[in-house]
Amino acid sequence: MSASSGRDARTGHHNETAPGTSRCNGEVTAPPDDCLARNEWICGEYLSTRREILQDAVVQHLQLTAASVLIALVVALPLALLARRRWAAGPVLAVTTVLYTIPSLAMFSLLLPVYGLSASLVVAGLVLYSLTLLVRNILAGLRAVPEETRQAARGLGYGPIRLLLTVELPLALPAAMAGLRIATVSAVSLLTVGAIVGFGGLGNLIYAGMNTYFKAQVLTASVLCVVIAVAADLLLLGVQRLITPWTRAARG
Amino acid sequence: MNTLTDAWEWLTDPVHWPGPDGIAHRLLEHLVLTVVCLVVSCLVALPVALVLGHLGKGGALAVNISNVGRAVPTFAVLVLLLLTPVGRWGEGPTVVALVLFAVPPLLTNAYVGMREVDRGVVQAARGMGMTGRQMLFHVELPLSLPMVLTGVRIAAVQLVATATIAALAGGGGLGRIITAGFNLASTPQVVAGAVLVAGLALVVEGLFGLVERLAPRWARGAP
């Protein structure tokens, strides 16, 4: 009985109490004071014992980020095309800028009556947030296509749709991809705020770790978050290189 | 629609305004937090960016730091700081996390602004016998001011927006109305808090836009 109560005291997350208790009791039967019991920042034990929780959180993080960025991309493309018309440019850019200004936590809260406490709430919030970056960059890319190129394509008999799909969009790709990379990295990082509704991927672990003073969990989840962001950025950079081979050829 | 009218009723109910948890106090907390963080991050970022830009060194650092800053979730930084000794200083973790968050856009914009100053103008200034300090304060700084101020505006709006997250870690500000609403499962209160924060962010954005429009000649510097 006394051993188990001693053990409780040691697994309680207080750095100072743990070693003191073990010395007073002199018990060896209680589990060793590993890094979990000592509540250390870096803890291999945490990685091995909480593998499944971490995996689930990473999977949720990846799924929600991917879903929101892809949906945002699908919505942003027509909006950018619309914004090329002179009359639509002002309203489209104004609305997306206002959406961008609204804080993520507030965005999730504003959408609460529509979606309730669900993953769709977080995805919808991130979609609205990413729209600005994507629309702006796609539009900038399309506007940067030289008029001569457009005229040359028209001279070759290209119709408007073929011109858009085979000339303008490919030439707008580098700018669009730059926007996509920024949007993805931001989404990975903002998703953590979704913890307030329970769908924050790794943010859930950070939130739970904060309430229980679980240092290893907070640090591990934060580092994984940054790793995911950097990996996603590099992946998109690789994709960009693959689909725009001419930019490398031009540079030499 | 019903929720919106409920939120409006919550917002206009005089019961919710006074007191330490009232809207008025939370609004004040939010503003103080934002202003303090903006001032601190300007003091940290601008001198570094101006000197680096003047010397033309550390460009890769200044630009990459904003990419790195974007990848690190402010919420994670806030919680990490909360668990370190910094966490005992009341609003300390919030201020540090928000400053870390606001420094990258300030640094990048000021640096890029300094480097975009016409090299011919800088060389002319040097030809006139200006010292490095004179060139920095009388030529480069006035010419790069619009970019510097753009960075300040971006940082200010993002600070207003992100200061909300402080509430998740028990800090003050308007975010507390939202988190309290979540805890009470009161959708009208959550929406009312969100409307307040979004409104404040838009007001700050609008104010900066207005200032930029009112002082264009001064901000662009004498030709």
Short mmCIF file of C-alpha atoms in Angstrom, two decimals:
data_model
loop_
_atom_site.label_atom_id
_atom_site.label_comp_id
_atom_site.label_asym_id
_atom_site.label_seq_id
_atom_site.Cartn_x
_atom_site.Cartn_y
_atom_site.Cartn_z
CA MET A 1 0.00 0.00 0.00
CA SER A 2 2.71 2.40 0.99
CA ALA A 3 4.67 1.48 -2.10
CA SER A 4 1.78 2.35 -4.37
CA SER A 5 1.18 5.69 -2.69
CA GLY A 6 4.88 6.44 -2.98
CA ARG A 7 4.64 5.65 -6.64
CA ASP A 8 1.73 8.03 -7.10
CA ALA A 9 3.74 10.80 -5.57
CA ARG A 10 6.57 10.13 -7.96
CA THR A 11 4.52 10.00 -11.12
CA GLY A 12 2.81 13.22 -10.12
CA HIS A 13 4.36 15.82 -12.35
CA HIS A 14 6.47 17.71 -9.89
CA ASN A 15 10.14 17.86 -10.47
CA GLU A 16 11.08 18.72 -6.90
CA THR A 17 9.07 16.15 -4.97
CA ALA A 18 10.11 13.02 -6.85
CA PRO A 19 13.73 12.58 -5.76
CA GLY A 20 12.90 13.65 -2.18
CA THR A 21 10.23 11.01 -1.78
CA SER A 22 12.45 8.24 -3.02
CA ARG A 23 15.21 9.16 -0.62
CA CYS A 24 12.88 9.37 2.43
CA ASN A 25 11.15 6.06 1.75
CA GLY A 26 14.20 4.31 0.46
CA GLU A 27 11.88 2.09 -1.59
CA VAL A 28 13.18 0.20 -4.55
CA THR A 29 9.95 -1.62 -5.40
CA ALA A 30 8.38 1.41 -7.04
CA PRO A 31 9.14 1.77 -10.77
CA PRO A 32 12.51 3.41 -11.40
CA ASP A 33 12.51 7.16 -11.57
CA ASP A 34 12.73 7.29 -15.32
CA CYS A 35 12.47 10.49 -17.30
CA LEU A 36 8.65 10.27 -17.31
CA ALA A 37 8.50 10.28 -13.53
CA ARG A 38 11.01 13.10 -13.34
CA ASN A 39 8.97 15.01 -15.95
CA GLU A 40 11.94 15.80 -18.13
CA TRP A 41 11.68 17.74 -21.37
CA ILE A 42 13.35 15.11 -23.52
CA CYS A 43 12.21 11.61 -22.81
CA GLY A 44 12.77 8.47 -24.87
CA GLU A 45 10.41 6.60 -22.57
CA TYR A 46 7.61 8.91 -23.66
CA LEU A 47 8.23 8.13 -27.31
CA SER A 48 8.11 4.38 -26.76
CA THR A 49 5.13 4.26 -24.37
CA ARG A 50 2.94 6.83 -26.17
CA ARG A 51 3.72 5.73 -29.71
CA GLU A 52 0.09 5.17 -30.64
CA ILE A 53 -1.16 8.49 -29.28
CA LEU A 54 1.58 10.29 -31.18
CA GLN A 55 0.84 8.39 -34.37
CA ASP A 56 -2.86 9.18 -34.17
CA ALA A 57 -2.14 12.85 -33.56
CA VAL A 58 0.29 13.05 -36.47
CA VAL A 59 -2.18 11.29 -38.77
CA GLN A 60 -4.96 13.67 -37.72
CA HIS A 61 -2.64 16.63 -38.19
CA LEU A 62 -1.68 15.51 -41.71
CA GLN A 63 -5.25 14.67 -42.71
CA LEU A 64 -6.76 17.94 -41.55
CA THR A 65 -3.95 20.04 -43.05
CA ALA A 66 -4.09 18.22 -46.38
CA ALA A 67 -7.88 18.44 -46.53
CA SER A 68 -7.95 22.16 -45.80
CA VAL A 69 -5.15 23.09 -48.19
CA LEU A 70 -6.62 21.00 -51.02
CA ILE A 71 -10.12 22.44 -50.55
CA ALA A 72 -8.64 25.95 -50.36
CA LEU A 73 -6.78 25.32 -53.62
CA VAL A 74 -9.95 24.12 -55.36
CA VAL A 75 -11.84 27.21 -54.17
CA ALA A 76 -8.98 29.66 -54.78
CA LEU A 77 -8.42 28.85 -58.45
CA PRO A 78 -11.85 29.98 -59.72
CA LEU A 79 -11.70 32.99 -57.39
CA ALA A 80 -8.33 34.03 -58.84
CA LEU A 81 -9.67 33.60 -62.38
CA LEU A 82 -12.70 35.68 -61.40
CA ALA A 83 -10.47 38.35 -59.87
CA ARG A 84 -8.76 38.80 -63.22
CA ARG A 85 -11.87 40.58 -64.40
CA ARG A 86 -11.52 44.21 -63.51
CA TRP A 87 -14.88 44.53 -61.74
CA ALA A 88 -14.32 41.47 -59.54
CA ALA A 89 -10.74 42.09 -58.48
CA GLY A 90 -11.59 44.60 -55.73
CA PRO A 91 -14.36 42.63 -54.00
CA VAL A 92 -12.58 39.25 -54.19
CA LEU A 93 -9.33 40.61 -52.77
CA ALA A 94 -11.13 42.66 -50.12
CA VAL A 95 -13.16 39.69 -48.87
CA THR A 96 -10.19 37.33 -48.73
CA THR A 97 -8.10 39.96 -46.94
CA VAL A 98 -10.80 40.44 -44.32
CA LEU A 99 -10.95 36.65 -43.86
CA TYR A 100 -7.17 36.59 -43.42
CA THR A 101 -7.31 39.27 -40.74
CA ILE A 102 -9.80 37.34 -38.62
CA PRO A 103 -7.80 35.44 -35.97
CA SER A 104 -7.81 31.66 -36.20
CA LEU A 105 -9.38 31.16 -32.78
CA ALA A 106 -12.09 33.68 -33.65
CA MET A 107 -12.62 32.03 -37.03
CA PHE A 108 -13.17 28.63 -35.41
CA SER A 109 -15.56 30.28 -32.96
CA LEU A 110 -17.50 32.13 -35.65
CA LEU A 111 -18.02 28.91 -37.56
CA LEU A 112 -19.14 27.05 -34.42
CA PRO A 113 -22.88 27.62 -35.02
CA VAL A 114 -22.50 26.25 -38.56
CA TYR A 115 -20.39 23.15 -37.98
CA GLY A 116 -20.59 22.43 -34.26
CA LEU A 117 -17.64 20.78 -32.52
CA SER A 118 -16.31 18.83 -35.48
CA ALA A 119 -13.28 18.37 -37.67
CA SER A 120 -15.11 20.22 -40.46
CA LEU A 121 -15.08 23.31 -38.26
CA VAL A 122 -11.28 23.33 -38.13
CA VAL A 123 -10.95 22.50 -41.83
CA ALA A 124 -13.39 25.25 -42.81
CA GLY A 125 -11.52 27.78 -40.69
CA LEU A 126 -8.18 26.88 -42.25
CA VAL A 127 -9.67 26.93 -45.77
CA LEU A 128 -10.93 30.48 -45.24
CA TYR A 129 -7.55 31.47 -43.83
CA SER A 130 -5.53 29.95 -46.70
CA LEU A 131 -7.71 31.51 -49.39
CA THR A 132 -6.01 34.91 -49.23
CA LEU A 133 -2.52 33.56 -49.73
CA LEU A 134 -3.58 31.29 -52.59
CA VAL A 135 -5.80 33.76 -54.44
CA ARG A 136 -3.20 36.53 -54.20
CA ASN A 137 -0.35 34.36 -55.44
CA ILE A 138 -2.28 32.68 -58.27
CA LEU A 139 -3.50 36.10 -59.39
CA ALA A 140 0.01 37.55 -59.26
CA GLY A 141 1.28 34.59 -61.28
CA LEU A 142 -1.42 34.98 -63.92
CA ARG A 143 -0.84 38.73 -64.17
CA ALA A 144 2.88 38.19 -64.61
CA VAL A 145 2.37 36.20 -67.83
CA PRO A 146 3.83 38.46 -70.55
CA GLU A 147 1.27 39.89 -72.96
CA GLU A 148 3.51 38.84 -75.90
CA THR A 149 3.26 35.22 -74.80
CA ARG A 150 -0.51 35.48 -74.72
CA GLN A 151 -0.58 37.08 -78.14
CA ALA A 152 1.76 34.48 -79.56
CA ALA A 153 -0.52 31.73 -78.29
CA ARG A 154 -3.57 33.46 -79.74
CA GLY A 155 -1.69 33.83 -83.02
CA LEU A 156 -1.13 30.08 -83.01
CA GLY A 157 -4.89 29.69 -82.87
CA TYR A 158 -5.30 28.93 -79.14
CA GLY A 159 -8.81 29.42 -77.81
CA PRO A 160 -9.34 31.03 -74.38
CA ILE A 161 -9.60 27.72 -72.49
CA ARG A 162 -6.58 26.16 -74.18
CA LEU A 163 -4.67 29.40 -73.61
CA LEU A 164 -5.51 29.27 -69.91
CA LEU A 165 -4.75 25.58 -69.40
CA THR A 166 -1.63 25.16 -71.51
CA VAL A 167 0.00 28.60 -71.39
CA GLU A 168 -1.16 30.85 -68.57
CA LEU A 169 -1.59 28.36 -65.74
CA PRO A 170 1.77 26.64 -66.28
CA LEU A 171 3.51 30.01 -66.36
CA ALA A 172 1.70 31.02 -63.16
CA LEU A 173 2.81 27.84 -61.40
CA PRO A 174 5.94 29.15 -59.64
CA ALA A 175 4.03 32.01 -58.00
CA ALA A 176 1.08 29.74 -57.20
CA MET A 177 3.36 27.13 -55.67
CA ALA A 178 5.03 29.79 -53.52
CA GLY A 179 1.59 30.70 -52.19
CA LEU A 180 0.73 27.05 -51.65
CA ARG A 181 3.89 26.49 -49.64
CA ILE A 182 3.21 29.45 -47.36
CA ALA A 183 -0.43 28.39 -46.97
CA THR A 184 0.55 24.81 -46.10
CA VAL A 185 3.17 25.78 -43.54
CA SER A 186 0.74 28.25 -41.94
CA ALA A 187 -2.00 25.63 -41.89
CA VAL A 188 0.24 23.08 -40.15
CA SER A 189 1.05 25.62 -37.47
CA LEU A 190 -2.46 27.07 -37.08
CA LEU A 191 -4.09 23.68 -36.84
CA THR A 192 -2.73 23.41 -33.29
CA VAL A 193 -5.27 26.06 -32.24
CA GLY A 194 -7.99 23.59 -33.27
CA ALA A 195 -7.23 21.91 -29.93
CA ILE A 196 -9.90 24.15 -28.41
CA VAL A 197 -12.56 22.10 -30.21
CA GLY A 198 -10.63 18.84 -29.82
CA PHE A 199 -9.48 18.58 -33.44
CA GLY A 200 -6.04 20.08 -33.38
CA GLY A 201 -3.87 17.09 -34.27
CA LEU A 202 -0.66 17.55 -32.33
CA GLY A 203 -2.22 20.66 -30.79
CA ASN A 204 -4.44 18.34 -28.73
CA LEU A 205 -1.34 16.83 -27.14
CA ILE A 206 0.12 20.28 -26.47
CA TYR A 207 -3.13 21.44 -24.91
CA ALA A 208 -3.46 18.33 -22.76
CA GLY A 209 0.22 18.52 -21.84
CA MET A 210 -0.19 22.12 -20.74
CA ASN A 211 -3.02 21.24 -18.36
CA THR A 212 -1.04 18.39 -16.77
CA TYR A 213 2.42 20.03 -16.89
CA PHE A 214 3.62 17.14 -19.03
CA LYS A 215 6.86 18.59 -20.42
CA ALA A 216 7.90 15.67 -22.62
CA GLN A 217 4.52 15.61 -24.34
CA VAL A 218 4.48 19.35 -25.05
CA LEU A 219 8.02 19.39 -26.41
CA THR A 220 7.63 16.24 -28.50
CA ALA A 221 4.37 17.45 -30.05
CA SER A 222 5.80 20.92 -30.76
CA VAL A 223 8.91 19.51 -32.40
CA LEU A 224 6.83 17.09 -34.49
CA CYS A 225 4.71 20.04 -35.60
CA VAL A 226 7.72 21.94 -36.86
CA VAL A 227 9.07 18.77 -38.50
CA ILE A 228 5.77 18.29 -40.35
CA ALA A 229 5.80 21.93 -41.50
CA VAL A 230 9.36 21.73 -42.78
CA ALA A 231 8.76 18.34 -44.44
CA ALA A 232 5.62 19.63 -46.17
CA ASP A 233 7.51 22.69 -47.38
CA LEU A 234 10.34 20.60 -48.80
CA LEU A 235 7.89 18.17 -50.39
CA LEU A 236 6.07 21.01 -52.15
CA LEU A 237 9.40 22.49 -53.23
CA GLY A 238 10.28 19.12 -54.78
CA VAL A 239 6.90 18.96 -56.52
CA GLN A 240 7.42 22.48 -57.81
CA ARG A 241 10.81 21.54 -59.26
CA LEU A 242 9.27 18.46 -60.90
CA ILE A 243 6.35 20.24 -62.56
CA THR A 244 8.25 23.36 -63.64
CA PRO A 245 11.42 21.93 -65.19
CA TRP A 246 11.80 24.98 -67.45
CA THR A 247 12.61 27.34 -64.58
CA ARG A 248 15.77 25.35 -63.83
CA ALA A 249 16.74 25.11 -67.52
CA ALA A 250 16.42 28.88 -67.85
CA ARG A 251 18.72 29.50 -64.94
CA GLY A 252 21.31 27.28 -66.50
CA MET B 1 -29.09 33.72 -37.97
CA ASN B 2 -30.59 32.93 -34.61
CA THR B 3 -27.12 32.49 -33.11
CA LEU B 4 -26.06 35.86 -34.47
CA THR B 5 -28.94 37.65 -32.79
CA ASP B 6 -28.18 35.72 -29.59
CA ALA B 7 -24.54 36.79 -29.86
CA TRP B 8 -25.60 40.37 -30.41
CA GLU B 9 -27.84 40.20 -27.36
CA TRP B 10 -24.95 38.80 -25.30
CA LEU B 11 -22.71 41.57 -26.55
CA THR B 12 -25.12 44.41 -25.84
CA ASP B 13 -26.22 43.07 -22.45
CA PRO B 14 -24.85 45.61 -19.94
CA VAL B 15 -24.27 42.76 -17.44
CA HIS B 16 -21.36 41.48 -19.52
CA TRP B 17 -19.39 44.71 -19.71
CA PRO B 18 -18.11 45.67 -16.23
CA GLY B 19 -15.98 43.62 -13.82
CA PRO B 20 -12.67 41.76 -14.15
CA ASP B 21 -14.24 39.24 -16.58
CA GLY B 22 -16.22 41.94 -18.37
CA ILE B 23 -15.79 42.93 -21.98
CA ALA B 24 -14.35 46.36 -21.12
CA HIS B 25 -11.55 44.91 -18.99
CA ARG B 26 -10.74 42.15 -21.50
CA LEU B 27 -10.61 44.69 -24.32
CA LEU B 28 -8.21 46.83 -22.33
CA GLU B 29 -6.04 43.79 -21.52
CA HIS B 30 -5.99 42.87 -25.18
CA LEU B 31 -4.96 46.36 -26.26
CA VAL B 32 -2.26 46.69 -23.59
CA LEU B 33 -0.86 43.26 -24.49
CA THR B 34 -0.78 44.11 -28.19
CA VAL B 35 0.81 47.52 -27.73
CA VAL B 36 3.46 46.25 -25.28
CA CYS B 37 4.38 43.37 -27.59
CA LEU B 38 4.44 45.63 -30.65
CA VAL B 39 6.72 48.15 -28.96
CA VAL B 40 9.06 45.47 -27.62
CA SER B 41 9.29 43.66 -30.95
CA CYS B 42 9.91 46.93 -32.81
CA LEU B 43 12.70 47.75 -30.36
CA VAL B 44 14.20 44.31 -30.93
CA ALA B 45 13.71 43.91 -34.67
CA LEU B 46 14.03 47.34 -36.26
CA PRO B 47 17.54 48.34 -35.08
CA VAL B 48 18.88 44.92 -36.13
CA ALA B 49 17.16 45.07 -39.52
CA LEU B 50 18.23 48.65 -40.20
CA VAL B 51 21.86 48.00 -39.34
CA LEU B 52 21.94 44.73 -41.30
CA GLY B 53 20.26 46.44 -44.23
CA HIS B 54 22.68 49.34 -44.07
CA LEU B 55 25.67 47.02 -44.02
CA GLY B 56 24.08 44.72 -46.60
CA LYS B 57 24.86 41.69 -44.50
CA GLY B 58 22.78 38.84 -43.13
CA GLY B 59 20.18 38.97 -45.90
CA ALA B 60 19.63 35.22 -45.95
CA LEU B 61 19.12 35.29 -42.21
CA ALA B 62 16.58 38.11 -42.34
CA VAL B 63 14.53 36.45 -45.05
CA ASN B 64 14.72 32.88 -43.75
CA ILE B 65 13.81 33.86 -40.23
CA SER B 66 10.33 34.77 -41.39
CA ASN B 67 9.88 31.35 -42.99
CA VAL B 68 11.05 29.64 -39.83
CA GLY B 69 8.78 31.86 -37.76
CA ARG B 70 5.79 30.75 -39.78
CA ALA B 71 6.53 27.07 -39.23
CA VAL B 72 6.69 27.33 -35.43
CA PRO B 73 3.19 27.39 -33.92
CA THR B 74 2.78 30.32 -31.52
CA PHE B 75 0.53 28.17 -29.39
CA ALA B 76 3.30 25.59 -28.96
CA VAL B 77 5.84 28.29 -28.07
CA LEU B 78 3.42 29.74 -25.56
CA VAL B 79 2.85 26.39 -23.84
CA LEU B 80 6.56 25.54 -23.88
CA LEU B 81 7.37 28.87 -22.21
CA LEU B 82 4.59 28.33 -19.70
CA LEU B 83 6.29 25.15 -18.51
CA THR B 84 9.70 26.82 -18.13
CA PRO B 85 10.64 29.20 -15.30
CA VAL B 86 9.39 32.07 -17.50
CA GLY B 87 5.89 30.72 -16.80
CA ARG B 88 5.94 32.15 -13.29
CA TRP B 89 6.02 35.78 -14.42
CA GLY B 90 2.32 36.20 -15.01
CA GLU B 91 1.94 37.49 -18.58
CA GLY B 92 5.63 36.79 -19.29
CA PRO B 93 5.16 33.73 -21.51
CA THR B 94 2.50 35.50 -23.57
CA VAL B 95 4.65 38.55 -24.15
CA VAL B 96 7.73 36.50 -25.06
CA ALA B 97 5.76 34.20 -27.41
CA LEU B 98 4.04 37.13 -29.13
CA VAL B 99 7.30 39.06 -29.50
CA LEU B 100 8.96 36.02 -31.07
CA PHE B 101 5.97 35.85 -33.38
CA ALA B 102 6.01 39.54 -34.36
CA VAL B 103 9.76 39.90 -34.91
CA PRO B 104 10.03 37.99 -38.24
CA PRO B 105 7.66 40.17 -40.34
CA LEU B 106 9.21 43.33 -38.87
CA LEU B 107 12.73 42.13 -39.54
CA THR B 108 12.06 40.93 -43.07
CA ASN B 109 10.13 43.99 -44.21
CA ALA B 110 12.59 46.48 -42.75
CA TYR B 111 15.57 44.61 -44.20
CA VAL B 112 14.03 44.27 -47.65
CA GLY B 113 12.99 47.94 -47.55
CA MET B 114 16.56 49.00 -46.74
CA ARG B 115 18.02 46.88 -49.51
CA GLU B 116 15.49 48.15 -52.06
CA VAL B 117 16.69 51.73 -51.67
CA ASP B 118 18.08 52.81 -55.04
CA ARG B 119 21.83 52.04 -54.99
CA GLY B 120 22.47 55.11 -57.14
CA VAL B 121 20.98 57.34 -54.45
CA VAL B 122 23.11 55.70 -51.78
CA GLN B 123 26.25 56.14 -53.88
CA ALA B 124 25.37 59.77 -54.53
CA ALA B 125 25.03 60.28 -50.77
CA ARG B 126 28.43 58.69 -50.25
CA GLY B 127 29.86 60.90 -53.01
CA MET B 128 28.57 63.95 -51.17
CA GLY B 129 30.73 62.92 -48.26
CA MET B 130 28.00 61.63 -45.96
CA THR B 131 29.14 59.36 -43.17
CA GLY B 132 27.60 55.93 -42.73
CA ARG B 133 25.37 57.19 -39.96
CA GLN B 134 24.17 60.15 -42.01
CA MET B 135 23.42 57.88 -44.94
CA LEU B 136 21.43 55.55 -42.69
CA PHE B 137 19.31 58.24 -41.04
CA HIS B 138 18.98 60.82 -43.82
CA VAL B 139 18.86 58.69 -46.95
CA GLU B 140 18.16 55.01 -46.43
CA LEU B 141 15.71 55.19 -43.53
CA PRO B 142 13.40 57.84 -45.05
CA LEU B 143 13.36 56.02 -48.38
CA SER B 144 12.64 52.63 -46.83
CA LEU B 145 10.04 53.95 -44.39
CA PRO B 146 6.98 52.75 -46.37
CA MET B 147 8.27 49.16 -46.28
CA VAL B 148 9.21 49.43 -42.62
CA LEU B 149 5.73 50.72 -41.78
CA THR B 150 4.12 47.94 -43.82
CA GLY B 151 6.00 45.49 -41.63
CA VAL B 152 4.76 47.28 -38.50
CA ARG B 153 1.19 47.13 -39.80
CA ILE B 154 1.39 43.41 -40.58
CA ALA B 155 2.92 42.75 -37.17
CA ALA B 156 0.28 44.84 -35.38
CA VAL B 157 -2.67 43.13 -37.06
CA GLN B 158 -1.20 39.68 -36.50
CA LEU B 159 -0.50 40.54 -32.87
CA VAL B 160 -4.11 41.58 -32.29
CA ALA B 161 -5.21 38.35 -33.90
CA THR B 162 -2.73 36.07 -32.17
CA ALA B 163 -3.03 37.62 -28.71
CA THR B 164 -6.31 35.67 -28.60
CA ILE B 165 -4.32 32.46 -28.24
CA ALA B 166 -2.98 33.71 -24.90
CA ALA B 167 -6.36 32.81 -23.44
CA LEU B 168 -5.80 29.12 -24.25
CA ALA B 169 -2.88 29.24 -21.84
CA GLY B 170 -4.79 31.18 -19.18
CA GLY B 171 -3.64 34.65 -20.20
CA GLY B 172 -5.88 37.67 -20.44
CA GLY B 173 -7.40 39.47 -23.37
CA LEU B 174 -10.48 39.00 -25.52
CA GLY B 175 -9.65 35.36 -26.11
CA ARG B 176 -10.82 34.72 -22.55
CA ILE B 177 -14.39 35.53 -23.59
CA ILE B 178 -14.14 32.86 -26.28
CA THR B 179 -12.56 30.20 -24.06
CA ALA B 180 -15.03 30.96 -21.27
CA GLY B 181 -17.81 30.57 -23.82
CA PHE B 182 -16.45 27.17 -24.83
CA ASN B 183 -16.25 26.09 -21.20
CA LEU B 184 -19.83 27.19 -20.59
CA ALA B 185 -20.90 25.61 -23.89
CA SER B 186 -22.44 28.98 -24.68
CA THR B 187 -22.32 29.46 -28.44
CA PRO B 188 -23.62 33.06 -28.30
CA GLN B 189 -20.76 34.03 -25.99
CA VAL B 190 -18.17 32.28 -28.22
CA VAL B 191 -19.50 34.04 -31.30
CA ALA B 192 -19.70 37.38 -29.47
CA GLY B 193 -16.05 37.05 -28.40
CA ALA B 194 -15.03 36.13 -31.93
CA VAL B 195 -16.88 39.13 -33.34
CA LEU B 196 -15.07 41.40 -30.86
CA VAL B 197 -11.62 40.04 -31.79
CA ALA B 198 -12.29 40.08 -35.51
CA GLY B 199 -13.68 43.60 -35.24
CA LEU B 200 -10.65 44.80 -33.29
CA ALA B 201 -8.26 43.27 -35.86
CA LEU B 202 -10.13 44.96 -38.69
CA VAL B 203 -10.16 48.29 -36.83
CA VAL B 204 -6.38 48.13 -36.32
CA GLU B 205 -5.87 47.24 -39.99
CA GLY B 206 -8.13 50.13 -40.98
CA LEU B 207 -6.34 52.58 -38.66
CA PHE B 208 -2.96 51.75 -40.13
CA GLY B 209 -4.39 52.07 -43.63
CA LEU B 210 -5.76 55.49 -42.69
CA VAL B 211 -2.45 56.66 -41.21
CA GLU B 212 -0.62 55.52 -44.33
CA ARG B 213 -3.07 57.39 -46.51
CA LEU B 214 -2.96 60.56 -44.42
CA ALA B 215 0.81 60.84 -44.33
CA PRO B 216 1.95 59.67 -47.74
CA ARG B 217 4.32 62.50 -48.55
CA TRP B 218 6.11 62.39 -45.23
CA ALA B 219 6.25 58.61 -45.21
CA ARG B 220 7.72 58.49 -48.67
CA GLY B 221 10.38 60.99 -47.71
CA ALA B 222 11.32 64.13 -49.60
CA PRO B 223 12.44 63.32 -53.16
#
